[in-house]
CSV table of C-alpha atoms in Angstrom, one decimal:
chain,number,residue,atom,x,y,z
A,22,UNK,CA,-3.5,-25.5,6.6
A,23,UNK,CA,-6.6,-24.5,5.1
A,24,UNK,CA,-9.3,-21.8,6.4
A,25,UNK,CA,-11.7,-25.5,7.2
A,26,UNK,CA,-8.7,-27.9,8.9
A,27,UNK,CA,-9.0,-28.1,12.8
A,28,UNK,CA,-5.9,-26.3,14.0
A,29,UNK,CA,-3.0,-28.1,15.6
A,30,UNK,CA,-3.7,-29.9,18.9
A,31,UNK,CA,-2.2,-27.9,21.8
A,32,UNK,CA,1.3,-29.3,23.0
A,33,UNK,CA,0.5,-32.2,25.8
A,34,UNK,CA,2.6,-30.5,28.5
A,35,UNK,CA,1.5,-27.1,27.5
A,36,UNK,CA,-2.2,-28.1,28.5
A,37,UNK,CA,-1.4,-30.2,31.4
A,38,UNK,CA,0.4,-26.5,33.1
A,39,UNK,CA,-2.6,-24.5,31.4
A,40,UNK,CA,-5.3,-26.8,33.1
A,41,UNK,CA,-3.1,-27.4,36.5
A,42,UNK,CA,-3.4,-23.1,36.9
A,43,UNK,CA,-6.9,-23.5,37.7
A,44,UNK,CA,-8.1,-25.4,40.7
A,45,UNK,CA,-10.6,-27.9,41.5
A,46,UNK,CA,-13.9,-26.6,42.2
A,47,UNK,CA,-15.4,-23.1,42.2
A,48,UNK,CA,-13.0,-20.1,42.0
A,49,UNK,CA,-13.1,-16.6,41.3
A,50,UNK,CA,-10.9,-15.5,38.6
A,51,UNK,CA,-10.0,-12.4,36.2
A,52,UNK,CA,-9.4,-12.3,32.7
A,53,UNK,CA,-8.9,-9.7,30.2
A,54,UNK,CA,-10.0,-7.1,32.9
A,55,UNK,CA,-13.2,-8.9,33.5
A,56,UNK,CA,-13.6,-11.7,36.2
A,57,UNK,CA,-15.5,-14.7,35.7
A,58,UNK,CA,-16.8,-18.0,38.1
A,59,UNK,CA,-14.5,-20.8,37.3
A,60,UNK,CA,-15.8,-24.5,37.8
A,61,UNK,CA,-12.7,-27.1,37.2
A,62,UNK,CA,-14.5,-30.9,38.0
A,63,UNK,CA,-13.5,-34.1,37.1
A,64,UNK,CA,-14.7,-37.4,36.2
A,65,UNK,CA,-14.0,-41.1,34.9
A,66,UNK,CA,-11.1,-41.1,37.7
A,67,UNK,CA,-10.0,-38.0,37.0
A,68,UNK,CA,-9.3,-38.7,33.0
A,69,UNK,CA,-11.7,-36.3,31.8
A,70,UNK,CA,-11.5,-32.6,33.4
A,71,UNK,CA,-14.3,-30.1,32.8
A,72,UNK,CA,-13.5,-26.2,33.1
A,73,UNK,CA,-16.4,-23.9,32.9
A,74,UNK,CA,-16.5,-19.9,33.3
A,75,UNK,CA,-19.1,-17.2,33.4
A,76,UNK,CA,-18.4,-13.8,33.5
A,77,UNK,CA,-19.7,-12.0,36.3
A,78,UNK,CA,-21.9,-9.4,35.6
A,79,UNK,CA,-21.6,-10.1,32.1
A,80,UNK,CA,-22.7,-12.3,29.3
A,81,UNK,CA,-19.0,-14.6,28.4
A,82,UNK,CA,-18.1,-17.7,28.6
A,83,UNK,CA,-15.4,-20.0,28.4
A,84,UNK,CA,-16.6,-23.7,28.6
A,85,UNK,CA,-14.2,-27.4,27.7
A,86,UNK,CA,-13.2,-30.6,28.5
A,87,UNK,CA,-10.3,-32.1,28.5
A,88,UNK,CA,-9.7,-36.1,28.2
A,89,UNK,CA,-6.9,-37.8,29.2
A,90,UNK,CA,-6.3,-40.5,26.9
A,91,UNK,CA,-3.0,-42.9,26.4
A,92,UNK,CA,-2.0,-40.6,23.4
A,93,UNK,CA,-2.1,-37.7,25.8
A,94,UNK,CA,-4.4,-34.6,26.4
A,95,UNK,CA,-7.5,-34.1,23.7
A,96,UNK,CA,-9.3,-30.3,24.7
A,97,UNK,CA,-12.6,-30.7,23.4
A,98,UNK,CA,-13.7,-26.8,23.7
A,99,UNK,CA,-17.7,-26.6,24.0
A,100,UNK,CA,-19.0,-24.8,21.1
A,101,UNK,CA,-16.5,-21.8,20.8
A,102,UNK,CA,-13.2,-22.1,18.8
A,103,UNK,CA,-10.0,-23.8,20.9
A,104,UNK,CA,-8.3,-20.3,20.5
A,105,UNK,CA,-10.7,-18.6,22.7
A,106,UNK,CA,-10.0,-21.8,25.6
A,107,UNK,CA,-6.3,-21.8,25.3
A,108,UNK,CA,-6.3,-18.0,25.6
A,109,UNK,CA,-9.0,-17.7,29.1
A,110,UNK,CA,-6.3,-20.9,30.6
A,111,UNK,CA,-3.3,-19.0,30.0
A,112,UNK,CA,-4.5,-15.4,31.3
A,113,UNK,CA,-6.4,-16.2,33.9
A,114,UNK,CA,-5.5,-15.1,37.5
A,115,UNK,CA,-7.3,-17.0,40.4
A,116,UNK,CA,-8.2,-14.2,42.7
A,117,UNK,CA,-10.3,-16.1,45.0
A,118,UNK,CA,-9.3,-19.9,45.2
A,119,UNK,CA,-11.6,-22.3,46.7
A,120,UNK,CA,-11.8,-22.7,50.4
A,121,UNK,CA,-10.4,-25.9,51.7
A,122,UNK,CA,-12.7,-27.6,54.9
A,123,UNK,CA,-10.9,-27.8,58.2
């Protein structure tokens, strides 16, 4: 692989448990010692998921989509490189999950 090739897609089931660690709606999470307002929505049925973080207080963030197509997941990272995406999904910690209406 080249310095200009896309890298390798991300392993199907190994985004499907990166994206399933963040939960619908608005959350509070940390990563790498700084925490960030997480937005997971979804549209088209749920076959296109959009995960979008801001870091609170500071000036990162962490914005994809991810489509759900018949050959499996396609992460479509939002200007930034799919390194930077795959690394915020995997070390993220929810610390304040979404409040669920009674």
């Amino acid at each position: 692989m080249g310095p200009s090739d896309p890298p390798d897609p991300p392993d199907p089931a190994h985004l499907a448990g990166l994206l399933a660690r963040v939960p619908a709606g608005w959350s509070v999470a940390a990563y790498d010692g700084r925490r960030y307002g997480v937005t997971r929505s979804s549209a088209a049925g749920g076959r296109s998921i959009g995960v979008y973080a801001e870091e609170l207080g500071g000036t990162d963030v962490v914005s994809t989509n991810v489509y759900l197509t018949s050959s499996g997941p396609q992460l479509r990272p939002c200007e930034m490189p799919a390194e930077k995406v795959l690394a915020f999904l995997a070390g993220l910690e929810v610390v304040d999950p979404p409040s669920t209406p009674a």
